[in-house]
Amino acid sequence: MTASQTVRSYCRTCSAHCGVLVEREGQQVRSVRGDPSHPISQGYCCPKGRAMGALHHHPQRLDHPALRGSGGLQPVSWPTLLADLQRQLSELRAQHGPDALGVYVGTGAGFDSLGLFVANALGMALGTRSRYSAMTIDTPCLPLVSGLMTGAPIPNPVLDLEGARLTLIIGSNPMVSHGHTTAWPNPTRMLRTLTGEGRELWVADPRATATARQATRHLALRPATDHALLAYLLRELLSPGGGANTRHIDAHTLDVDRLTQAVEPWDLPRAAATTGLPERDLLDLRDAVRRHGRLSVLTGTGTSMQRSANAVEWLSWALQIVTDSFEREGGMWFHPGASKRLEQMDPYPAPVFQDAPGPASRPEVAGHFAATVGEFPCSVLVDEIEAGNLRALLLLGGNPLTSFPDTPRVAAALGRLDVLAVADIVETPLTQRASHVLPCADPLERFDIPGYIDSAHVDVVSQIATPVFPPAAERRPLWWSLAKVAEGLQVDVLPGGLRADDAESEDLLRAILSGGRVDYDTLVADPGAAILHTGVREDLRGWVEQKLPEGRWRLAPEPLVAQLAALSERTPPPPATLRLISGRQLRKMNSALRDVAAPGERLDEARIHLHPTDAARAAIEEGEAVRVTRGAATVQGRARVDPAIREGAVWVPHGWPELCVSQLTSDRDAVDPLTGMVEQSGFEVAVSAAPR
Ligand SMILES: Nc1nc2c(c(=O)[nH]1)N[C@H]1C(S)=C(S)[C@@H](COP(=O)(O)OP(=O)(O)OC[C@H]3O[C@@H](n4cnc5c(=O)[nH]c(N)nc54)[C@H](O)[C@@H]3O)O[C@H]1N2
Ligand SMILES: Nc1nc2c(c(=O)[nH]1)N[C@H]1C(S)=C(S)[C@@H](COP(=O)(O)OP(=O)(O)OC[C@H]3O[C@@H](n4cnc5c(=O)[nH]c(N)nc54)[C@H](O)[C@@H]3O)O[C@H]1N2
Ligand code: SF4
Ligand SMILES: [Mo]
C-alpha cells in the first residue's frame, strides 16, 4: 500500500487560479480541495477545481500522438508525427508563404503558461499574420478601447477589493464565472466585502443571477442596452455641477466637450425606454455615483458580446475617468503582472491604430486592430480557409466547433485544411477531425506560472505550480511539441537558443522569470506557495496615468463616438421582442469539463431558459422541446421556465455541441468593423415549441 501525500498546487482552469491541495496515492489523485493558506483564494475551490483529478484520469485522456493516414487516425510515435507535420508545414510555407500557416490559441492553451509563451513565439518567428486566439470572440473591445483612450492596449483594470465603495457590475456573473477581467476566487467572500458597511454593489443583468441576488441593487435591464444606462449616467455627471471631477478632467483628459455632446441624446426618458428600467432605478444609481464620488465598473461577456460592446466598454472607462476613479483610492487599478515587464515599458509602444489592411479575404475587417494586437479576428478564419490563404492550422486547446460563429461553415472549412494539428488533453470532436493529434501534459503534469505577465487577481502574487505527476504515457508539455515543430521549420522559439530535446521546463522558467519580482529558485523552493507582493499595489498607484501621452486620457475617440451615434439613432424594439443572451455555467468551462466532476458531484445541463410570461405566450411548458430561430438558423433544446430571467430575454448557455448557441451567430452579419467581434449576445430571436 502506498501512503497518501498532499501536494500544493493551483487550479489552471480559469483566471482565478485558486490554490489547491492535491491528495495523491501513487499515481492516483484521491481528492482536490481548496488551499486555506493561499493568500487570495483562501481555501476556496469550485467544482471544476475539485474535478482536476477526474480530468487527469479522464477515460478519453489523450495518451499517444496520432496521424491521419488512409485508414483514418492511427497512433504513431512522436518522431513520426513530428516529421510528417514539419514536412507538410515546410512545403506549404514554401509554396504559399508564411500566412498559409496559422495558429489558434484557445482557452486551454491560454492557461498553459509555457505552452502559451512558445505558441506566441512560434507565431512571431514564423512571421505569419494568421494568428488567432479566443480573445477576439471574447473581449476585443477591451484592448480596442484602452488603445484608443490611452495610445496603447494597456494592462487589465482590476477591482480594488478593500477600497471599493461603489461597484457596478454589468454583464458579468462572477459567482459562476469567477470573473472576467477581475478574477474572483472565493466570490462569496468578495461579494460580502463589496456590500459591507457603507458600500454598495449594483448589478445590471437581464437575469437575477447568484451575483445579482447578493447585490445592494439589481437592475434587470433589457439585453444589449447597457450603452443607454452608461450614457445617461455620464450625461448627468457631466452636466454643470453634475458630480464629475472637473479638476481631474481639466488636468488629465482630452475632449470632454466631444464626450458631453456624444451622450447628450441619452436623457432619462430615453435611457428608461431603451433599457426597460424604471426611471427610479436610473435616478437612484446616478445619486449613488454622486454620493460616493468614485466608482468601479466591471464589465463582462454580457457586454463584450453585444453589438454595442465597444461603446459600453468606452463609456464605462469614461465614467471612471471623469469621476477620477482609475488608480485612486476606491477605484480600479491596473494590474502590472508578477513580472515587472509592463511597468518597465516606458513609454508604451506607440503609435498604434494606424491604417492597415485586414486579412486578404476580408480587407474591410479590423485591419488596424489586427495589426495592433498582432492577430486576426476569429470571424475571418473560415473566409481565409475558403480563399486558400490559410492552409494549415495549429489548433491549441480550443474548440471552434462550439466557440466560433456559424458552426456548419466552420466544420466544412476545417475539413478543407491540408493540416489541422490539434493539441488537447482529451479526445474531442476536433481531435477526431485532426490530421495530427498532439497529446499534451495536463495541469497536474506540468509547470505553470499563472498571472506572470498580466493578471486578473485583486493583488500581486508570484506563484509557481510544479508537476504533481510526470506526464503519463506519451503526453508531452505543449511547449516541447511546438518547439519541435519550430525546429523543423528552422525558426527559434526557445530562450537562449536552446534545442527542444536539451531543454527542460526549468530552463524556460528561469529565462522568463529573470528580472521579475522573484526568481525561479526562490519560487520553486516552496512550490505551490503563492508569494504576496504587499505594497506593490499602493506603490504603483497612478503608474498608468504617468505613461499616458501628455499624462491625459482621451475621453472621446472618434470611432467610438460614431458607434454611439449610430446606436442613438436606433428606435427601441417593441416590448414583445425576444433577445438571446449567452453565458457560462458553474460546472463546465466553455465546451470543456462537461462530463467531468469530482466523485459525488453533479454535472450541468443544457436548457433554453425563458421567462414564464414569454413561455406562456408561446405555449411552452417546462421541459418541452423548443426551437430558437434567428433568420435561417435554428437550435433545438428543452425549455426551462425560469422566473430569474427578465421578460424578453432568452438565456442559452455557451459550450454545448448539442445545443450550440454559436449556430445562431454569424461571421458575416453584425461583425464589428473595428475589432471583427461577432455579435454573440443580445440579438433578436424567435422561440416556438418544436414540432412533435
Ligand atoms: N455564441 C457564443 N460564442 C462564444 C461564447 C459565447 O458565450 N457564446 N463564448 C466565447 C468565449 S468567452 C470564449 S473564451 C471562447 C472559447 O473558445 P475556445 O477556447 O475555442 O473553446 P473551449 O471550449 O474553451 O475549448 C477549450 C479546449 O481546450 C482543451 N483543454 C483544456 N485544458 C487543456 C490543457 O491544459 N491543454 C490543452 N492543450 N488543451 C486543454 C479542452 O479539452 C477544450 O477542447 O468561445 C467564445 N464563443
Ligand atoms: N464556471 C465557468 N467559469 C468560467 C467559464 C465557464 O465556461 N464556466 N468561462 C470563462 C471564460 S472563457 C470567460 S470569458 C469568463 C466570462 O465571465 P463572465 O463575463 O462573468 O461570464 P458569465 O458568467 O456568462 O456572465 C455574463 C452575464 O452577462 C449577462 N448578460 C447577458 N447579456 C447581457 C446584457 O446585454 N447586459 C448585461 N448587463 N448583462 C448581460 C448574463 O445573463 C450573464 O449573467 O468566464 C470564465 N469562467
Ligand atoms: S474558480 Fe474554479 S475553475 Fe477557477 S481557478 Fe478556482 S477552482 Fe479553478
Ligand atoms: Mo472567454
PDB file of C-alpha atoms in Angstrom, residues 512-679:
ATOM      1  CA  ILE A 512      11.111  34.035 -18.341  1.00  0.00           C
ATOM      2  CA  LEU A 513      11.311  34.842 -14.633  1.00  0.00           C
ATOM      3  CA  SER A 514      14.634  36.689 -14.748  1.00  0.00           C
ATOM      4  CA  GLY A 515      14.310  40.365 -13.906  1.00  0.00           C
ATOM      5  CA  GLY A 516      10.903  39.833 -12.289  1.00  0.00           C
ATOM      6  CA  ARG A 517       9.793  40.296  -8.706  1.00  0.00           C
ATOM      7  CA  VAL A 518      11.161  36.879  -7.693  1.00  0.00           C
ATOM      8  CA  ASP A 519      13.470  34.463  -9.451  1.00  0.00           C
ATOM      9  CA  TYR A 520      12.912  30.816 -10.257  1.00  0.00           C
ATOM     10  CA  ASP A 521      14.921  29.429  -7.330  1.00  0.00           C
ATOM     11  CA  THR A 522      13.004  31.458  -4.771  1.00  0.00           C
ATOM     12  CA  LEU A 523       9.687  30.383  -6.220  1.00  0.00           C
ATOM     13  CA  VAL A 524      10.494  26.732  -6.606  1.00  0.00           C
ATOM     14  CA  ALA A 525      11.865  26.455  -3.070  1.00  0.00           C
ATOM     15  CA  ASP A 526       8.269  26.196  -1.884  1.00  0.00           C
ATOM     16  CA  PRO A 527       6.180  25.140  -4.859  1.00  0.00           C
ATOM     17  CA  GLY A 528       2.528  25.990  -4.660  1.00  0.00           C
ATOM     18  CA  ALA A 529       3.074  28.681  -2.049  1.00  0.00           C
ATOM     19  CA  ALA A 530       1.989  31.969  -3.550  1.00  0.00           C
ATOM     20  CA  ILE A 531       4.130  34.961  -2.594  1.00  0.00           C
ATOM     21  CA  LEU A 532       2.045  38.055  -1.976  1.00  0.00           C
ATOM     22  CA  HIS A 533       3.850  41.240  -3.015  1.00  0.00           C
ATOM     23  CA  THR A 534       2.493  43.543  -0.373  1.00  0.00           C
ATOM     24  CA  GLY A 535       2.678  47.233  -1.064  1.00  0.00           C
ATOM     25  CA  VAL A 536       3.148  46.960  -4.835  1.00  0.00           C
ATOM     26  CA  ARG A 537      -0.453  47.940  -5.462  1.00  0.00           C
ATOM     27  CA  GLU A 538      -0.042  51.117  -3.402  1.00  0.00           C
ATOM     28  CA  ASP A 539       3.436  51.907  -4.792  1.00  0.00           C
ATOM     29  CA  LEU A 540       2.117  51.674  -8.332  1.00  0.00           C
ATOM     30  CA  ARG A 541      -0.876  53.954  -7.815  1.00  0.00           C
ATOM     31  CA  GLY A 542      -1.034  56.227 -10.881  1.00  0.00           C
ATOM     32  CA  TRP A 543       1.561  54.271 -12.883  1.00  0.00           C
ATOM     33  CA  VAL A 544      -0.585  54.034 -15.990  1.00  0.00           C
ATOM     34  CA  GLU A 545      -1.653  57.682 -15.976  1.00  0.00           C
ATOM     35  CA  GLN A 546       2.016  58.683 -15.778  1.00  0.00           C
ATOM     36  CA  LYS A 547       2.673  56.821 -19.003  1.00  0.00           C
ATOM     37  CA  LEU A 548      -0.169  58.405 -20.976  1.00  0.00           C
ATOM     38  CA  PRO A 549       0.825  60.747 -23.796  1.00  0.00           C
ATOM     39  CA  GLU A 550       0.928  64.172 -22.040  1.00  0.00           C
ATOM     40  CA  GLY A 551      -0.500  62.415 -18.973  1.00  0.00           C
ATOM     41  CA  ARG A 552      -4.012  62.591 -20.447  1.00  0.00           C
ATOM     42  CA  TRP A 553      -6.812  60.107 -21.139  1.00  0.00           C
ATOM     43  CA  ARG A 554      -8.622  60.558 -24.456  1.00  0.00           C
ATOM     44  CA  LEU A 555     -12.257  60.777 -23.450  1.00  0.00           C
ATOM     45  CA  ALA A 556     -13.929  60.696 -26.856  1.00  0.00           C
ATOM     46  CA  PRO A 557     -12.142  58.743 -29.606  1.00  0.00           C
ATOM     47  CA  GLU A 558     -13.840  59.430 -32.963  1.00  0.00           C
ATOM     48  CA  PRO A 559     -14.631  55.814 -33.982  1.00  0.00           C
ATOM     49  CA  LEU A 560     -16.379  55.168 -30.660  1.00  0.00           C
ATOM     50  CA  VAL A 561     -18.312  58.421 -30.792  1.00  0.00           C
ATOM     51  CA  ALA A 562     -19.515  57.385 -34.255  1.00  0.00           C
ATOM     52  CA  GLN A 563     -20.635  53.967 -32.996  1.00  0.00           C
ATOM     53  CA  LEU A 564     -22.625  55.522 -30.147  1.00  0.00           C
ATOM     54  CA  ALA A 565     -24.199  57.997 -32.556  1.00  0.00           C
ATOM     55  CA  ALA A 566     -25.382  55.084 -34.715  1.00  0.00           C
ATOM     56  CA  LEU A 567     -26.874  53.413 -31.627  1.00  0.00           C
ATOM     57  CA  SER A 568     -28.578  56.668 -30.668  1.00  0.00           C
ATOM     58  CA  GLU A 569     -30.463  56.579 -33.948  1.00  0.00           C
ATOM     59  CA  ARG A 570     -31.962  53.137 -33.361  1.00  0.00           C
ATOM     60  CA  THR A 571     -35.500  53.049 -32.020  1.00  0.00           C
ATOM     61  CA  PRO A 572     -36.108  50.648 -29.127  1.00  0.00           C
ATOM     62  CA  PRO A 573     -37.727  47.379 -30.285  1.00  0.00           C
ATOM     63  CA  PRO A 574     -41.319  46.549 -29.304  1.00  0.00           C
ATOM     64  CA  PRO A 575     -41.562  45.071 -25.787  1.00  0.00           C
ATOM     65  CA  ALA A 576     -42.521  41.591 -27.020  1.00  0.00           C
ATOM     66  CA  THR A 577     -39.206  41.194 -28.870  1.00  0.00           C
ATOM     67  CA  LEU A 578     -37.122  38.284 -27.585  1.00  0.00           C
ATOM     68  CA  ARG A 579     -33.368  38.656 -27.366  1.00  0.00           C
ATOM     69  CA  LEU A 580     -30.983  35.804 -26.844  1.00  0.00           C
ATOM     70  CA  ILE A 581     -28.270  36.080 -24.232  1.00  0.00           C
ATOM     71  CA  SER A 582     -25.398  33.719 -23.716  1.00  0.00           C
ATOM     72  CA  GLY A 583     -23.331  32.818 -20.697  1.00  0.00           C
ATOM     73  CA  ARG A 584     -21.417  30.438 -18.502  1.00  0.00           C
ATOM     74  CA  GLN A 585     -22.315  27.626 -16.134  1.00  0.00           C
ATOM     75  CA  LEU A 586     -20.605  26.651 -12.917  1.00  0.00           C
ATOM     76  CA  ARG A 587     -19.584  23.058 -13.572  1.00  0.00           C
ATOM     77  CA  LYS A 588     -18.125  23.307 -17.041  1.00  0.00           C
ATOM     78  CA  MET A 589     -15.596  25.518 -18.780  1.00  0.00           C
ATOM     79  CA  ASN A 590     -16.941  26.594 -22.157  1.00  0.00           C
ATOM     80  CA  SER A 591     -17.124  23.261 -24.023  1.00  0.00           C
ATOM     81  CA  ALA A 592     -14.717  21.515 -21.645  1.00  0.00           C
ATOM     82  CA  LEU A 593     -15.359  19.614 -18.398  1.00  0.00           C
ATOM     83  CA  ARG A 594     -18.988  18.982 -19.287  1.00  0.00           C
ATOM     84  CA  ASP A 595     -18.570  15.316 -18.394  1.00  0.00           C
ATOM     85  CA  VAL A 596     -16.060  15.731 -15.595  1.00  0.00           C
ATOM     86  CA  ALA A 597     -16.989  16.002 -11.936  1.00  0.00           C
ATOM     87  CA  ALA A 598     -15.400  15.138  -8.631  1.00  0.00           C
ATOM     88  CA  PRO A 599     -16.870  11.976  -7.049  1.00  0.00           C
ATOM     89  CA  GLY A 600     -20.444  12.526  -5.879  1.00  0.00           C
ATOM     90  CA  GLU A 601     -20.829  15.909  -7.610  1.00  0.00           C
ATOM     91  CA  ARG A 602     -23.277  16.662 -10.397  1.00  0.00           C
ATOM     92  CA  LEU A 603     -22.954  17.999 -13.946  1.00  0.00           C
ATOM     93  CA  ASP A 604     -24.573  20.995 -15.657  1.00  0.00           C
ATOM     94  CA  GLU A 605     -27.464  20.748 -18.089  1.00  0.00           C
ATOM     95  CA  ALA A 606     -28.156  22.345 -21.478  1.00  0.00           C
ATOM     96  CA  ARG A 607     -31.523  24.156 -21.346  1.00  0.00           C
ATOM     97  CA  ILE A 608     -33.208  27.080 -23.061  1.00  0.00           C
ATOM     98  CA  HIS A 609     -34.252  29.446 -20.274  1.00  0.00           C
ATOM     99  CA  LEU A 610     -37.409  31.560 -20.723  1.00  0.00           C
ATOM    100  CA  HIS A 611     -39.383  33.908 -18.521  1.00  0.00           C
ATOM    101  CA  PRO A 612     -42.769  32.383 -17.504  1.00  0.00           C
ATOM    102  CA  THR A 613     -44.672  35.112 -19.421  1.00  0.00           C
ATOM    103  CA  ASP A 614     -42.694  34.547 -22.621  1.00  0.00           C
ATOM    104  CA  ALA A 615     -43.120  30.784 -22.224  1.00  0.00           C
ATOM    105  CA  ALA A 616     -46.882  31.165 -21.753  1.00  0.00           C
ATOM    106  CA  ARG A 617     -47.118  33.481 -24.767  1.00  0.00           C
ATOM    107  CA  ALA A 618     -45.537  30.780 -26.950  1.00  0.00           C
ATOM    108  CA  ALA A 619     -47.489  27.997 -25.164  1.00  0.00           C
ATOM    109  CA  ILE A 620     -44.270  26.352 -23.983  1.00  0.00           C
ATOM    110  CA  GLU A 621     -44.078  24.282 -20.816  1.00  0.00           C
ATOM    111  CA  GLU A 622     -41.208  23.260 -18.587  1.00  0.00           C
ATOM    112  CA  GLY A 623     -39.107  20.507 -20.169  1.00  0.00           C
ATOM    113  CA  GLU A 624     -40.778  20.781 -23.557  1.00  0.00           C
ATOM    114  CA  ALA A 625     -38.716  20.664 -26.768  1.00  0.00           C
ATOM    115  CA  VAL A 626     -38.353  24.191 -28.180  1.00  0.00           C
ATOM    116  CA  ARG A 627     -36.706  25.881 -31.106  1.00  0.00           C
ATOM    117  CA  VAL A 628     -34.779  29.107 -31.101  1.00  0.00           C
ATOM    118  CA  THR A 629     -34.578  30.693 -34.522  1.00  0.00           C
ATOM    119  CA  ARG A 630     -32.620  33.569 -35.975  1.00  0.00           C
ATOM    120  CA  GLY A 631     -33.073  34.037 -39.697  1.00  0.00           C
ATOM    121  CA  ALA A 632     -32.402  30.685 -41.318  1.00  0.00           C
ATOM    122  CA  ALA A 633     -30.527  29.281 -38.301  1.00  0.00           C
ATOM    123  CA  THR A 634     -32.174  27.146 -35.631  1.00  0.00           C
ATOM    124  CA  VAL A 635     -31.180  25.343 -32.472  1.00  0.00           C
ATOM    125  CA  GLN A 636     -33.354  22.966 -30.536  1.00  0.00           C
ATOM    126  CA  GLY A 637     -33.378  22.004 -26.884  1.00  0.00           C
ATOM    127  CA  ARG A 638     -35.524  21.613 -23.760  1.00  0.00           C
ATOM    128  CA  ALA A 639     -37.193  24.569 -22.093  1.00  0.00           C
ATOM    129  CA  ARG A 640     -36.519  25.716 -18.571  1.00  0.00           C
ATOM    130  CA  VAL A 641     -39.214  28.122 -17.426  1.00  0.00           C
ATOM    131  CA  ASP A 642     -37.170  30.445 -15.289  1.00  0.00           C
ATOM    132  CA  PRO A 643     -38.566  33.342 -13.251  1.00  0.00           C
ATOM    133  CA  ALA A 644     -34.984  34.570 -12.662  1.00  0.00           C
ATOM    134  CA  ILE A 645     -34.751  35.819 -16.221  1.00  0.00           C
ATOM    135  CA  ARG A 646     -36.382  39.068 -17.301  1.00  0.00           C
ATOM    136  CA  GLU A 647     -39.177  39.105 -19.803  1.00  0.00           C
ATOM    137  CA  GLY A 648     -37.857  39.462 -23.330  1.00  0.00           C
ATOM    138  CA  ALA A 649     -34.580  37.655 -22.663  1.00  0.00           C
ATOM    139  CA  VAL A 650     -33.832  34.039 -23.583  1.00  0.00           C
ATOM    140  CA  TRP A 651     -30.748  32.522 -21.981  1.00  0.00           C
ATOM    141  CA  VAL A 652     -28.865  29.698 -23.677  1.00  0.00           C
ATOM    142  CA  PRO A 653     -25.582  28.696 -22.022  1.00  0.00           C
ATOM    143  CA  HIS A 654     -22.498  28.512 -24.224  1.00  0.00           C
ATOM    144  CA  GLY A 655     -20.409  25.432 -24.985  1.00  0.00           C
ATOM    145  CA  TRP A 656     -22.904  22.645 -25.714  1.00  0.00           C
ATOM    146  CA  PRO A 657     -22.426  20.927 -29.089  1.00  0.00           C
ATOM    147  CA  GLU A 658     -25.974  19.512 -28.905  1.00  0.00           C
ATOM    148  CA  LEU A 659     -27.477  22.940 -28.144  1.00  0.00           C
ATOM    149  CA  CYS A 660     -24.898  25.013 -29.920  1.00  0.00           C
ATOM    150  CA  VAL A 661     -25.689  28.674 -29.437  1.00  0.00           C
ATOM    151  CA  SER A 662     -22.950  29.572 -31.948  1.00  0.00           C
ATOM    152  CA  GLN A 663     -25.143  28.131 -34.702  1.00  0.00           C
ATOM    153  CA  LEU A 664     -27.236  31.260 -34.268  1.00  0.00           C
ATOM    154  CA  THR A 665     -24.256  33.583 -34.726  1.00  0.00           C
ATOM    155  CA  SER A 666     -22.686  34.597 -37.989  1.00  0.00           C
ATOM    156  CA  ASP A 667     -19.269  35.754 -39.145  1.00  0.00           C
ATOM    157  CA  ARG A 668     -20.965  37.984 -41.733  1.00  0.00           C
ATOM    158  CA  ASP A 669     -23.911  39.763 -40.087  1.00  0.00           C
ATOM    159  CA  ALA A 670     -23.223  42.212 -37.327  1.00  0.00           C
ATOM    160  CA  VAL A 671     -19.474  41.700 -37.225  1.00  0.00           C
ATOM    161  CA  ASP A 672     -17.965  44.764 -35.609  1.00  0.00           C
ATOM    162  CA  PRO A 673     -15.830  46.555 -38.194  1.00  0.00           C
ATOM    163  CA  LEU A 674     -13.394  47.899 -35.571  1.00  0.00           C
ATOM    164  CA  THR A 675     -12.498  44.609 -33.876  1.00  0.00           C
ATOM    165  CA  GLY A 676     -14.028  41.887 -36.047  1.00  0.00           C
ATOM    166  CA  MET A 677     -16.007  40.712 -32.978  1.00  0.00           C
ATOM    167  CA  VAL A 678     -19.095  38.639 -33.652  1.00  0.00           C
ATOM    168  CA  GLU A 679     -22.412  39.653 -32.115  1.00  0.00           C
TER     169      GLU A 679
END
